[in-house]
Amino acid sequence: MSDTSRTYDVVVLGAGPVGENVADRTRAAGLSTVIVERELLGGECSFWACEPSKALLRPVLARADARRVPGLRHAVDGPLDVAAVLSHRDDMVNHWHDEDQVEWLESVSVDLVRGHGRLDGPRRVVVSTPDGQTVRLDARVAVAVCTGTDTALPDLPHLDTVRHWTNREATGADTVPARLVVVGGGVVAVEMATAWRALGSEVTMLVRGEGLLVRMEPFAGELVADSLREAGVDLRFGASVTSVTRPRGPDGDVHVVLSDGGRLEADDILFATGRTPRTGDIGLEAVGLTPGDWLTVDDTFQVTAIEDGWLYAVGDVNHRALMTHQGKYQARIAGPVIAARANGEPVDTGRWGKHTATADSAALPQVVFTDPEVASVGLTAREAEHAGLRIKVVDNDFGSVAGAFQYAEGYQGRARLVIDLDRGVVVGATFVGPGIAELLYSATVVIVSEVPVDRLWHAVPAFPTISEVWLRLLETHRG
């Protein structure tokens, strides 16, 4: 293939779930669309994050639930079948092949160019293909950057020379390390500590702060910490890493030095220390932006620093909400926005308009797949107070919910609603306990729809289900 130039209405950089959804929406609206990807179609979520991590965690959580059921616990006393768990993980990621994603793109008439795409001026992307050729793509209407994020690694001496894990190695490893150090206290850290401990690793968690999941309600991190300790995880707070080496070479033990002078040895070390935008080498300098920066956007996902409104940034790369489902939500807005503007149609940017994002701030749902599970949406009590709301915090243990005890003997968990007293609506909800992830959508609908709390009294939960916690919370609120 020789060097070529092509022109489309829309060029999408990045073929993860976000880029795929943007491309699908613009093509469905009649705009010719091409997507550029240098790795696998389906991106981080499909191959190195959401899908493989949940494939590892599902057997862990199912066994934990079974151990709480009378008459069943002794049937699951033995260790997990590691080979079967890893084989299931491999199946879930299609053994790191993306042919099905290619077929889907073809089915919706979106073109694909494989290679490393870089901006080369307004409305232009230049792609270096794997076979050494160059493809120049010109966009009549818009370029959408959907390149996502990478692991943000700490600034440690010579870390780049030390074989270490990020989320990719943690979700893709084909053997169980005897000893694993996990650095971090956020979602990736607690989920991977849960999975690999259950698969047989001796896990040590090093958390710089004094708690886990610090962006959620404090009790969420406390309950997860208790469970990790009970599972045998060595959990250390206030622990900062100053040095990581493998003095005997890449296959030798990893040596970790802490700020207090403590030392650890392990087989592998996972850094789950946040995310950084994948914008360092996509040509931002060619359009007057700074490589490596997050891309600031308005509520229609136009990059605010670019004149003429031709550049969009959708998904993690804009730093609004770093979760796959939120990126796909953004794509469902950005695609129609691009099409509406291209066709000269009015853009609906009212508060709940179809062309404006509101869920990134008003109702952001998240599930942490640990044992116990954690599910939250909307504002924490701390965030609501910081926003100046006059609130009431309503807490309830699951101990009074019959459905919880049907689910698991000795069920331990807690629920919280944050109520805006001036408007009489729920603005935040958090649930912690086994099997509570599916409670989250009902809470999300309540917050997005601004259902009056008094009206919720007439939404009757079935008995005996875990969802009856809603009734207990409302009874506590009424007093």
Tab-separated table of C-alpha atoms in Angstrom:
chain	number	residue	atom	x	y	z
A	1	MET	CA	0.000	0.000	0.000
A	2	SER	CA	1.369	3.410	-0.980
A	3	ASP	CA	0.881	6.674	0.886
A	4	THR	CA	-2.731	7.821	0.516
A	5	SER	CA	-5.026	10.706	1.372
A	6	ARG	CA	-8.703	10.341	2.181
A	7	THR	CA	-11.469	12.701	3.189
A	8	TYR	CA	-14.332	11.953	5.584
A	9	ASP	CA	-16.895	13.992	7.471
A	10	VAL	CA	-15.624	12.679	10.823
A	11	VAL	CA	-12.303	11.204	11.935
A	12	VAL	CA	-12.279	9.365	15.281
A	13	LEU	CA	-8.983	8.761	17.086
A	14	GLY	CA	-9.272	5.655	19.266
A	15	ALA	CA	-11.468	2.581	18.836
A	16	GLY	CA	-12.326	1.734	22.417
A	17	PRO	CA	-15.987	1.615	23.452
A	18	VAL	CA	-16.128	5.429	23.399
A	19	GLY	CA	-14.658	5.894	19.937
A	20	GLU	CA	-16.770	3.062	18.564
A	21	ASN	CA	-19.939	4.676	19.906
A	22	VAL	CA	-19.054	8.106	18.532
A	23	ALA	CA	-18.379	6.573	15.121
A	24	ASP	CA	-21.588	4.549	15.239
A	25	ARG	CA	-23.673	7.639	16.037
A	26	THR	CA	-22.110	9.903	13.426
A	27	ARG	CA	-22.355	7.234	10.727
A	28	ALA	CA	-25.985	6.516	11.642
A	29	ALA	CA	-26.672	10.227	11.173
A	30	GLY	CA	-25.357	10.037	7.608
A	31	LEU	CA	-21.822	11.330	8.110
A	32	SER	CA	-18.975	9.413	6.521
A	33	THR	CA	-16.743	8.263	9.370
A	34	VAL	CA	-13.347	6.630	9.806
A	35	ILE	CA	-11.845	5.345	13.039
A	36	VAL	CA	-8.112	5.077	13.779
A	37	GLU	CA	-6.680	2.523	16.208
A	38	ARG	CA	-3.101	1.417	16.880
A	39	GLU	CA	-3.951	-1.497	19.187
A	40	LEU	CA	-7.059	-3.677	19.483
A	41	LEU	CA	-10.543	-2.507	18.560
A	42	GLY	CA	-12.484	-2.483	21.807
A	43	GLY	CA	-9.698	-0.745	23.673
A	44	GLU	CA	-8.634	-0.810	27.295
A	45	CYS	CA	-12.011	-1.786	28.711
A	46	SER	CA	-12.532	-4.814	26.501
A	47	PHE	CA	-9.050	-6.305	26.729
A	48	TRP	CA	-7.151	-4.932	29.747
A	49	ALA	CA	-9.625	-3.455	32.250
A	50	CYS	CA	-13.389	-3.908	32.729
A	51	GLU	CA	-13.965	-7.229	30.973
A	52	PRO	CA	-10.931	-9.253	32.111
A	53	SER	CA	-10.979	-7.862	35.648
A	54	LYS	CA	-14.618	-8.815	36.147
A	55	ALA	CA	-13.924	-12.226	34.629
A	56	LEU	CA	-11.282	-12.738	37.333
A	57	LEU	CA	-13.537	-11.389	40.081
A	58	ARG	CA	-16.791	-13.190	39.265
A	59	PRO	CA	-15.642	-16.629	40.550
A	60	VAL	CA	-14.168	-14.952	43.630
A	61	LEU	CA	-17.422	-13.200	44.543
A	62	ALA	CA	-19.594	-16.202	43.681
A	63	ARG	CA	-17.530	-18.392	46.009
A	64	ALA	CA	-17.694	-15.778	48.760
A	65	ASP	CA	-21.491	-15.647	48.423
A	66	ALA	CA	-21.760	-19.451	48.408
A	67	ARG	CA	-19.744	-19.696	51.606
A	68	ARG	CA	-22.441	-17.639	53.330
A	69	VAL	CA	-25.286	-19.957	52.303
A	70	PRO	CA	-26.222	-22.780	54.737
A	71	GLY	CA	-25.967	-26.172	53.086
A	72	LEU	CA	-23.607	-24.893	50.410
A	73	ARG	CA	-20.566	-23.517	52.176
A	74	HIS	CA	-18.845	-26.874	52.610
A	75	ALA	CA	-19.154	-27.574	48.896
A	76	VAL	CA	-16.919	-24.594	48.114
A	77	ASP	CA	-14.340	-24.919	50.860
A	78	GLY	CA	-11.534	-25.768	48.461
A	79	PRO	CA	-9.382	-23.367	46.438
A	80	LEU	CA	-10.474	-21.861	43.161
A	81	ASP	CA	-9.571	-23.730	39.990
A	82	VAL	CA	-6.993	-21.203	38.824
A	83	ALA	CA	-6.597	-22.673	35.353
A	84	ALA	CA	-10.361	-22.546	34.799
A	85	VAL	CA	-10.590	-18.947	36.046
A	86	LEU	CA	-7.784	-17.788	33.761
A	87	SER	CA	-9.236	-19.733	30.840
A	88	HIS	CA	-12.604	-18.028	31.407
A	89	ARG	CA	-10.813	-14.664	31.483
A	90	ASP	CA	-9.142	-15.498	28.173
A	91	ASP	CA	-12.486	-16.429	26.633
A	92	MET	CA	-14.053	-13.173	27.818
A	93	VAL	CA	-11.399	-11.151	25.991
A	94	ASN	CA	-11.554	-13.399	22.916
A	95	HIS	CA	-7.920	-14.338	23.564
A	96	TRP	CA	-6.932	-10.757	22.745
A	97	HIS	CA	-8.221	-10.867	19.184
A	98	ASP	CA	-10.578	-8.243	17.785
A	99	GLU	CA	-12.053	-9.824	14.652
A	100	ASP	CA	-15.590	-9.530	16.031
A	101	GLN	CA	-15.071	-5.800	16.580
A	102	VAL	CA	-13.833	-5.422	12.993
A	103	GLU	CA	-16.937	-7.217	11.741
A	104	TRP	CA	-19.128	-4.885	13.786
A	105	LEU	CA	-17.460	-1.785	12.313
A	106	GLU	CA	-18.027	-3.161	8.830
A	107	SER	CA	-21.677	-3.845	9.663
A	108	VAL	CA	-22.272	-0.170	10.519
A	109	SER	CA	-20.230	1.085	7.529
A	110	VAL	CA	-17.446	2.747	9.516
A	111	ASP	CA	-14.016	2.575	7.889
A	112	LEU	CA	-10.945	1.522	9.866
A	113	VAL	CA	-7.315	2.589	9.583
A	114	ARG	CA	-4.926	0.694	11.823
A	115	GLY	CA	-1.916	2.604	13.053
A	116	HIS	CA	-0.734	5.511	15.162
A	117	GLY	CA	-2.789	8.613	14.429
A	118	ARG	CA	-1.545	12.137	15.117
A	119	LEU	CA	-3.148	15.523	14.537
A	120	ASP	CA	-1.370	17.421	11.765
A	121	GLY	CA	-3.222	20.726	11.814
A	122	PRO	CA	-6.915	21.648	11.882
A	123	ARG	CA	-9.182	18.801	10.789
A	124	ARG	CA	-6.274	16.600	9.685
A	125	VAL	CA	-4.933	13.327	11.097
A	126	VAL	CA	-1.854	11.533	9.800
A	127	VAL	CA	-1.640	7.800	10.475
A	128	SER	CA	1.570	5.776	10.510
A	129	THR	CA	0.483	2.252	9.645
A	130	PRO	CA	2.104	-0.985	10.882
A	131	ASP	CA	3.571	-1.619	7.415
A	132	GLY	CA	5.410	1.718	7.402
A	133	GLN	CA	3.035	3.633	5.173
A	134	THR	CA	1.301	6.966	5.807
A	135	VAL	CA	-2.420	7.669	5.500
A	136	ARG	CA	-3.586	11.296	5.590
A	137	LEU	CA	-7.148	11.780	6.769
A	138	ASP	CA	-8.977	15.083	6.326
A	139	ALA	CA	-12.206	15.774	8.231
A	140	ARG	CA	-14.837	18.019	6.685
A	141	VAL	CA	-16.697	18.370	9.982
A	142	ALA	CA	-14.926	17.103	13.093
A	143	VAL	CA	-12.119	15.130	14.678
A	144	ALA	CA	-13.021	13.277	17.891
A	145	VAL	CA	-10.198	12.317	20.260
A	146	CYS	CA	-11.180	9.167	22.174
A	147	THR	CA	-7.738	7.890	23.147
A	148	GLY	CA	-8.441	7.202	26.834
A	149	THR	CA	-5.818	6.943	29.550
A	150	ASP	CA	-2.731	5.063	30.719
A	151	THR	CA	-1.596	4.170	34.229
A	152	ALA	CA	-0.065	7.169	35.995
A	153	LEU	CA	3.187	5.804	37.396
A	154	PRO	CA	4.947	7.383	40.386
A	155	ASP	CA	8.196	9.279	39.877
A	156	LEU	CA	10.587	6.642	41.181
A	157	PRO	CA	14.238	6.266	40.181
A	158	HIS	CA	14.728	3.917	37.208
A	159	LEU	CA	11.198	2.525	37.445
A	160	ASP	CA	11.082	2.262	33.661
A	161	THR	CA	13.842	-0.345	33.830
A	162	VAL	CA	12.024	-2.535	36.359
A	163	ARG	CA	9.466	-5.070	35.174
A	164	HIS	CA	6.267	-4.085	36.974
A	165	TRP	CA	2.534	-4.505	36.618
A	166	THR	CA	-0.058	-1.944	35.571
A	167	ASN	CA	-3.726	-2.829	35.132
A	168	ARG	CA	-2.783	-4.597	31.903
A	169	GLU	CA	-0.465	-7.115	33.512
A	170	ALA	CA	-2.792	-7.476	36.504
A	171	THR	CA	-5.728	-8.491	34.314
A	172	GLY	CA	-3.696	-10.451	31.755
A	173	ALA	CA	-1.219	-12.489	33.833
A	174	ASP	CA	-1.179	-16.202	33.045
A	175	THR	CA	0.366	-17.343	36.328
A	176	VAL	CA	-0.321	-16.483	39.956
A	177	PRO	CA	2.550	-14.669	41.683
A	178	ALA	CA	3.341	-16.175	45.061
A	179	ARG	CA	3.807	-12.683	46.503
A	180	LEU	CA	2.201	-9.544	45.070
A	181	VAL	CA	2.612	-5.952	46.241
A	182	VAL	CA	-0.238	-3.608	45.277
A	183	VAL	CA	0.528	0.113	45.426
A	184	GLY	CA	-2.625	2.233	45.697
A	185	GLY	CA	-5.965	2.330	47.455
A	186	GLY	CA	-8.456	3.042	44.687
A	187	VAL	CA	-10.755	0.858	42.610
A	188	VAL	CA	-8.114	-0.994	40.582
A	189	ALA	CA	-6.033	-1.612	43.709
A	190	VAL	CA	-8.837	-3.100	45.808
A	191	GLU	CA	-10.312	-5.157	42.958
A	192	MET	CA	-6.983	-6.679	41.952
A	193	ALA	CA	-6.005	-7.305	45.583
A	194	THR	CA	-9.332	-9.146	45.983
A	195	ALA	CA	-8.836	-11.230	42.840
A	196	TRP	CA	-5.203	-12.249	43.238
A	197	ARG	CA	-5.517	-12.973	46.960
A	198	ALA	CA	-8.367	-15.360	46.184
A	199	LEU	CA	-6.316	-16.948	43.404
A	200	GLY	CA	-3.521	-17.707	45.848
A	201	SER	CA	-1.159	-14.740	46.056
A	202	GLU	CA	0.131	-13.376	49.333
A	203	VAL	CA	-0.912	-9.745	48.841
A	204	THR	CA	0.521	-6.660	50.524
A	205	MET	CA	-1.249	-3.352	49.864
A	206	LEU	CA	0.688	-0.112	50.259
A	207	VAL	CA	-1.651	2.862	50.589
A	208	ARG	CA	-0.167	6.336	50.853
A	209	GLY	CA	-3.231	7.756	52.607
A	210	GLU	CA	-5.231	6.545	55.584
A	211	GLY	CA	-8.119	4.843	53.832
A	212	LEU	CA	-9.396	2.993	50.786
A	213	LEU	CA	-11.766	4.344	48.126
A	214	VAL	CA	-11.395	7.845	49.540
A	215	ARG	CA	-13.668	9.459	46.946
A	216	MET	CA	-16.615	7.436	48.227
A	217	GLU	CA	-18.395	7.497	51.559
A	218	PRO	CA	-15.873	6.639	54.324
A	219	PHE	CA	-17.753	3.535	55.479
A	220	ALA	CA	-17.317	1.976	52.024
A	221	GLY	CA	-13.543	1.915	52.284
A	222	GLU	CA	-13.701	0.791	55.902
A	223	LEU	CA	-15.877	-2.242	55.134
A	224	VAL	CA	-13.727	-3.216	52.143
A	225	ALA	CA	-10.571	-2.858	54.268
A	226	ASP	CA	-12.043	-5.122	56.947
A	227	SER	CA	-12.865	-7.750	54.347
A	228	LEU	CA	-9.430	-7.611	52.724
A	229	ARG	CA	-7.761	-8.085	56.085
A	230	GLU	CA	-10.068	-11.007	56.855
A	231	ALA	CA	-9.042	-12.571	53.531
A	232	GLY	CA	-5.396	-12.326	54.563
A	233	VAL	CA	-4.253	-9.169	52.774
A	234	ASP	CA	-1.492	-7.263	54.579
A	235	LEU	CA	-2.956	-3.761	54.405
A	236	ARG	CA	-0.584	-0.896	55.247
A	237	PHE	CA	-1.733	2.727	55.382
A	238	GLY	CA	0.562	5.756	55.338
A	239	ALA	CA	3.021	3.732	53.266
A	240	SER	CA	4.943	5.522	50.513
A	241	VAL	CA	7.312	3.772	48.112
A	242	THR	CA	10.719	5.378	47.566
A	243	SER	CA	12.487	2.692	45.539
A	244	VAL	CA	11.676	-0.355	43.411
A	245	THR	CA	14.414	-2.597	41.993
A	246	ARG	CA	15.015	-6.124	40.750
A	247	PRO	CA	18.685	-6.529	41.681
A	248	ARG	CA	18.877	-10.074	40.257
A	249	GLY	CA	17.433	-9.140	36.880
A	250	PRO	CA	13.946	-9.069	35.346
A	251	ASP	CA	13.019	-12.531	36.635
A	252	GLY	CA	14.342	-11.968	40.151
A	253	ASP	CA	12.474	-10.753	43.201
A	254	VAL	CA	11.267	-7.165	43.285
A	255	HIS	CA	12.709	-5.194	46.208
A	256	VAL	CA	10.567	-2.356	47.577
A	257	VAL	CA	11.863	0.347	49.933
A	258	LEU	CA	9.376	2.441	51.907
A	259	SER	CA	9.674	6.003	53.167
A	260	ASP	CA	9.882	4.781	56.771
A	261	GLY	CA	12.855	2.593	55.898
A	262	GLY	CA	10.850	-0.611	55.698
A	263	ARG	CA	11.610	-3.146	52.984
A	264	LEU	CA	9.583	-5.759	51.123
A	265	GLU	CA	10.361	-8.496	48.640
A	266	ALA	CA	7.822	-9.923	46.226
A	267	ASP	CA	7.475	-11.661	42.894
A	268	ASP	CA	5.544	-8.802	41.280
A	269	ILE	CA	4.414	-5.273	42.056
A	270	LEU	CA	1.255	-3.619	40.730
A	271	PHE	CA	1.026	0.154	40.485
A	272	ALA	CA	-2.628	1.207	40.705
A	273	THR	CA	-1.834	4.860	41.287
A	274	GLY	CA	-4.249	6.728	39.060
A	275	ARG	CA	-4.579	7.501	35.356
A	276	THR	CA	-2.966	9.922	32.938
A	277	PRO	CA	-4.363	11.047	29.560
A	278	ARG	CA	-3.146	9.239	26.467
A	279	THR	CA	-2.415	12.510	24.660
A	280	GLY	CA	1.378	12.636	24.795
A	281	ASP	CA	1.910	11.604	21.184
A	282	ILE	CA	-1.226	12.460	19.226
A	283	GLY	CA	-0.003	15.742	17.761
A	284	LEU	CA	-1.658	18.212	20.100
A	285	GLU	CA	1.182	20.653	19.491
A	286	ALA	CA	0.092	20.880	15.839
A	287	VAL	CA	-3.149	22.570	16.925
A	288	GLY	CA	-1.720	24.727	19.715
A	289	LEU	CA	-2.362	22.383	22.645
A	290	THR	CA	0.077	20.818	25.102
A	291	PRO	CA	0.985	17.140	24.649
A	292	GLY	CA	0.155	15.047	27.677
A	293	ASP	CA	-2.623	17.341	28.915
A	294	TRP	CA	-6.226	16.458	29.656
A	295	LEU	CA	-8.533	18.003	27.044
A	296	THR	CA	-10.996	20.452	28.572
A	297	VAL	CA	-14.423	20.365	26.940
A	298	ASP	CA	-17.821	21.993	27.264
A	299	ASP	CA	-21.009	20.019	27.890
A	300	THR	CA	-21.233	19.072	24.200
A	301	PHE	CA	-17.632	17.758	24.274
A	302	GLN	CA	-16.110	20.399	22.048
A	303	VAL	CA	-12.545	21.193	23.137
A	304	THR	CA	-12.852	24.712	24.503
A	305	ALA	CA	-9.347	25.856	23.519
A	306	ILE	CA	-9.893	25.208	19.796
A	307	GLU	CA	-11.482	27.828	17.584
A	308	ASP	CA	-14.173	26.859	15.075
A	309	GLY	CA	-15.320	23.958	17.260
A	310	TRP	CA	-13.998	21.166	15.044
A	311	LEU	CA	-12.166	19.211	17.776
A	312	TYR	CA	-14.038	17.016	20.260
A	313	ALA	CA	-12.701	14.978	23.186
A	314	VAL	CA	-14.888	12.166	24.472
A	315	GLY	CA	-14.388	9.689	27.304
A	316	ASP	CA	-11.589	9.465	29.852
A	317	VAL	CA	-9.360	11.828	27.906
A	318	ASN	CA	-11.474	14.832	28.973
A	319	HIS	CA	-11.172	13.933	32.687
A	320	ARG	CA	-14.882	14.411	33.433
A	321	ALA	CA	-15.693	10.852	34.499
A	322	LEU	CA	-13.140	8.082	34.060
A	323	MET	CA	-15.473	5.113	33.598
A	324	THR	CA	-16.464	3.186	30.499
A	325	HIS	CA	-20.217	3.590	30.942
A	326	GLN	CA	-19.805	7.351	31.329
A	327	GLY	CA	-17.604	7.519	28.234
A	328	LYS	CA	-20.254	5.675	26.257
A	329	TYR	CA	-22.863	8.073	27.630
A	330	GLN	CA	-20.714	10.971	26.437
A	331	ALA	CA	-20.419	9.329	23.011
A	332	ARG	CA	-24.200	9.043	22.772
A	333	ILE	CA	-24.301	12.804	23.167
A	334	ALA	CA	-21.236	13.812	21.163
A	335	GLY	CA	-22.184	11.843	18.051
A	336	PRO	CA	-25.594	13.498	17.616
A	337	VAL	CA	-24.066	16.903	18.500
A	338	ILE	CA	-21.528	16.558	15.687
A	339	ALA	CA	-24.251	15.481	13.275
A	340	ALA	CA	-26.636	18.270	14.278
A	341	ARG	CA	-24.004	20.946	13.781
A	342	ALA	CA	-22.913	19.430	10.468
A	343	ASN	CA	-26.501	19.493	9.210
A	344	GLY	CA	-27.239	22.998	10.485
A	345	GLU	CA	-29.813	21.704	12.947
A	346	PRO	CA	-30.463	23.314	16.339
A	347	VAL	CA	-28.398	21.935	19.203
A	348	ASP	CA	-30.437	21.211	22.325
A	349	THR	CA	-28.227	22.263	25.243
A	350	GLY	CA	-30.911	22.816	27.842
A	351	ARG	CA	-30.500	21.345	31.310
A	352	TRP	CA	-31.782	17.934	30.224
A	353	GLY	CA	-31.290	18.507	26.516
A	354	LYS	CA	-30.351	15.609	24.269
A	355	HIS	CA	-27.166	17.412	23.220
A	356	THR	CA	-25.729	18.245	26.632
A	357	ALA	CA	-24.088	16.128	29.331
A	358	THR	CA	-25.507	16.222	32.831
A	359	ALA	CA	-24.846	12.748	34.246
A	360	ASP	CA	-21.104	13.414	34.556
A	361	SER	CA	-21.816	15.579	37.572
A	362	ALA	CA	-25.391	14.972	38.713
A	363	ALA	CA	-25.646	11.188	38.684
A	364	LEU	CA	-22.352	9.375	38.213
A	365	PRO	CA	-22.813	5.637	38.981
A	366	GLN	CA	-19.946	3.367	39.969
A	367	VAL	CA	-19.582	-0.214	41.164
A	368	VAL	CA	-16.513	-1.650	42.881
A	369	PHE	CA	-16.503	-5.439	42.497
A	370	THR	CA	-14.926	-6.376	45.799
A	371	ASP	CA	-16.295	-8.522	48.620
A	372	PRO	CA	-18.403	-6.715	49.762
A	373	GLU	CA	-19.459	-4.908	46.611
A	374	VAL	CA	-19.657	-1.124	46.697
A	375	ALA	CA	-22.123	0.835	44.567
A	376	SER	CA	-22.588	4.592	44.569
A	377	VAL	CA	-24.232	7.295	42.512
A	378	GLY	CA	-24.486	11.057	42.853
A	379	LEU	CA	-22.937	13.075	45.666
A	380	THR	CA	-21.357	11.872	48.875
A	381	ALA	CA	-22.366	13.707	52.036
A	382	ARG	CA	-19.053	15.528	51.978
A	383	GLU	CA	-19.514	16.618	48.366
A	384	ALA	CA	-23.086	17.759	48.985
A	385	GLU	CA	-22.014	19.896	51.942
A	386	HIS	CA	-19.150	21.345	49.917
A	387	ALA	CA	-21.682	22.264	47.221
A	388	GLY	CA	-23.628	24.253	49.829
A	389	LEU	CA	-26.648	21.978	49.994
A	390	ARG	CA	-28.725	21.647	53.152
A	391	ILE	CA	-28.776	17.899	53.510
A	392	LYS	CA	-29.970	15.007	55.628
A	393	VAL	CA	-27.913	11.814	55.726
A	394	VAL	CA	-29.940	8.635	56.181
A	395	ASP	CA	-28.058	5.441	57.071
A	396	ASN	CA	-29.289	1.906	57.476
A	397	ASP	CA	-27.566	-1.410	58.082
A	398	PHE	CA	-28.737	-4.327	55.989
A	399	GLY	CA	-29.326	-6.229	59.229
A	400	SER	CA	-32.987	-5.203	59.154
A	401	VAL	CA	-33.569	-6.361	55.580
A	402	ALA	CA	-34.990	-9.888	55.271
A	403	GLY	CA	-33.877	-10.243	51.666
A	404	ALA	CA	-30.264	-9.661	52.677
A	405	PHE	CA	-30.372	-12.610	55.071
A	406	GLN	CA	-32.024	-14.779	52.445
A	407	TYR	CA	-29.090	-13.870	50.206
A	408	ALA	CA	-26.401	-14.663	52.784
A	409	GLU	CA	-26.349	-15.770	56.406
A	410	GLY	CA	-24.760	-13.114	58.650
A	411	TYR	CA	-25.083	-10.510	55.914
A	412	GLN	CA	-22.937	-7.459	56.618
A	413	GLY	CA	-23.575	-4.206	54.780
A	414	ARG	CA	-24.691	-0.617	54.941
A	415	ALA	CA	-26.717	1.825	52.866
A	416	ARG	CA	-26.829	5.620	52.785
A	417	LEU	CA	-29.013	8.225	51.123
A	418	VAL	CA	-28.063	11.908	50.911
A	419	ILE	CA	-31.221	14.025	50.731
A	420	ASP	CA	-31.415	17.644	49.620
A	421	LEU	CA	-33.860	19.045	52.174
A	422	ASP	CA	-34.695	22.178	50.203
A	423	ARG	CA	-35.781	20.257	47.095
A	424	GLY	CA	-36.902	17.090	48.886
A	425	VAL	CA	-34.967	14.787	46.542
A	426	VAL	CA	-32.169	12.255	46.804
A	427	VAL	CA	-28.838	13.576	45.511
A	428	GLY	CA	-26.593	10.664	46.523
A	429	ALA	CA	-26.789	6.974	47.361
A	430	THR	CA	-24.217	4.403	48.485
A	431	PHE	CA	-24.704	0.683	49.074
A	432	VAL	CA	-22.093	-1.692	50.492
A	433	GLY	CA	-22.717	-5.420	50.805
A	434	PRO	CA	-22.735	-8.720	48.916
A	435	GLY	CA	-24.801	-8.685	45.743
A	436	ILE	CA	-25.828	-5.025	45.827
A	437	ALA	CA	-24.510	-3.903	42.409
A	438	GLU	CA	-27.931	-4.302	40.797
A	439	LEU	CA	-29.453	-1.863	43.302
A	440	LEU	CA	-27.570	0.963	41.659
A	441	TYR	CA	-29.726	1.591	38.616
A	442	SER	CA	-32.824	2.244	40.710
A	443	ALA	CA	-30.864	4.834	42.700
A	444	THR	CA	-29.574	6.387	39.487
A	445	VAL	CA	-33.119	6.730	38.118
A	446	VAL	CA	-34.285	8.285	41.394
A	447	ILE	CA	-31.527	10.914	41.266
A	448	VAL	CA	-31.714	11.680	37.539
A	449	SER	CA	-35.526	11.917	37.638
A	450	GLU	CA	-35.469	14.034	40.819
A	451	VAL	CA	-38.201	11.901	42.315
A	452	PRO	CA	-39.571	13.541	45.493
A	453	VAL	CA	-38.704	11.508	48.560
A	454	ASP	CA	-42.356	11.513	49.616
A	455	ARG	CA	-43.262	9.944	46.273
A	456	LEU	CA	-40.717	7.143	46.833
A	457	TRP	CA	-42.862	5.966	49.762
A	458	HIS	CA	-45.243	4.600	47.120
A	459	ALA	CA	-42.547	2.656	45.242
A	460	VAL	CA	-42.940	-0.706	46.977
A	461	PRO	CA	-39.946	-3.110	46.987
A	462	ALA	CA	-40.715	-6.809	46.637
A	463	PHE	CA	-40.329	-9.014	49.709
A	464	PRO	CA	-37.935	-10.610	50.450
A	465	THR	CA	-35.309	-8.864	48.307
A	466	ILE	CA	-32.246	-6.806	49.113
A	467	SER	CA	-33.989	-3.832	47.484
A	468	GLU	CA	-36.203	-3.643	50.577
A	469	VAL	CA	-33.383	-1.536	52.013
A	470	TRP	CA	-35.099	1.365	50.220
A	471	LEU	CA	-38.084	0.951	52.526
A	472	ARG	CA	-35.871	0.789	55.613
A	473	LEU	CA	-34.069	3.983	54.515
A	474	LEU	CA	-37.359	5.813	53.946
A	475	GLU	CA	-38.684	4.661	57.319
A	476	THR	CA	-35.527	5.976	58.958
A	477	HIS	CA	-35.941	9.279	57.109
A	478	ARG	CA	-39.557	9.662	58.234
A	479	GLY	CA	-38.635	8.769	61.814
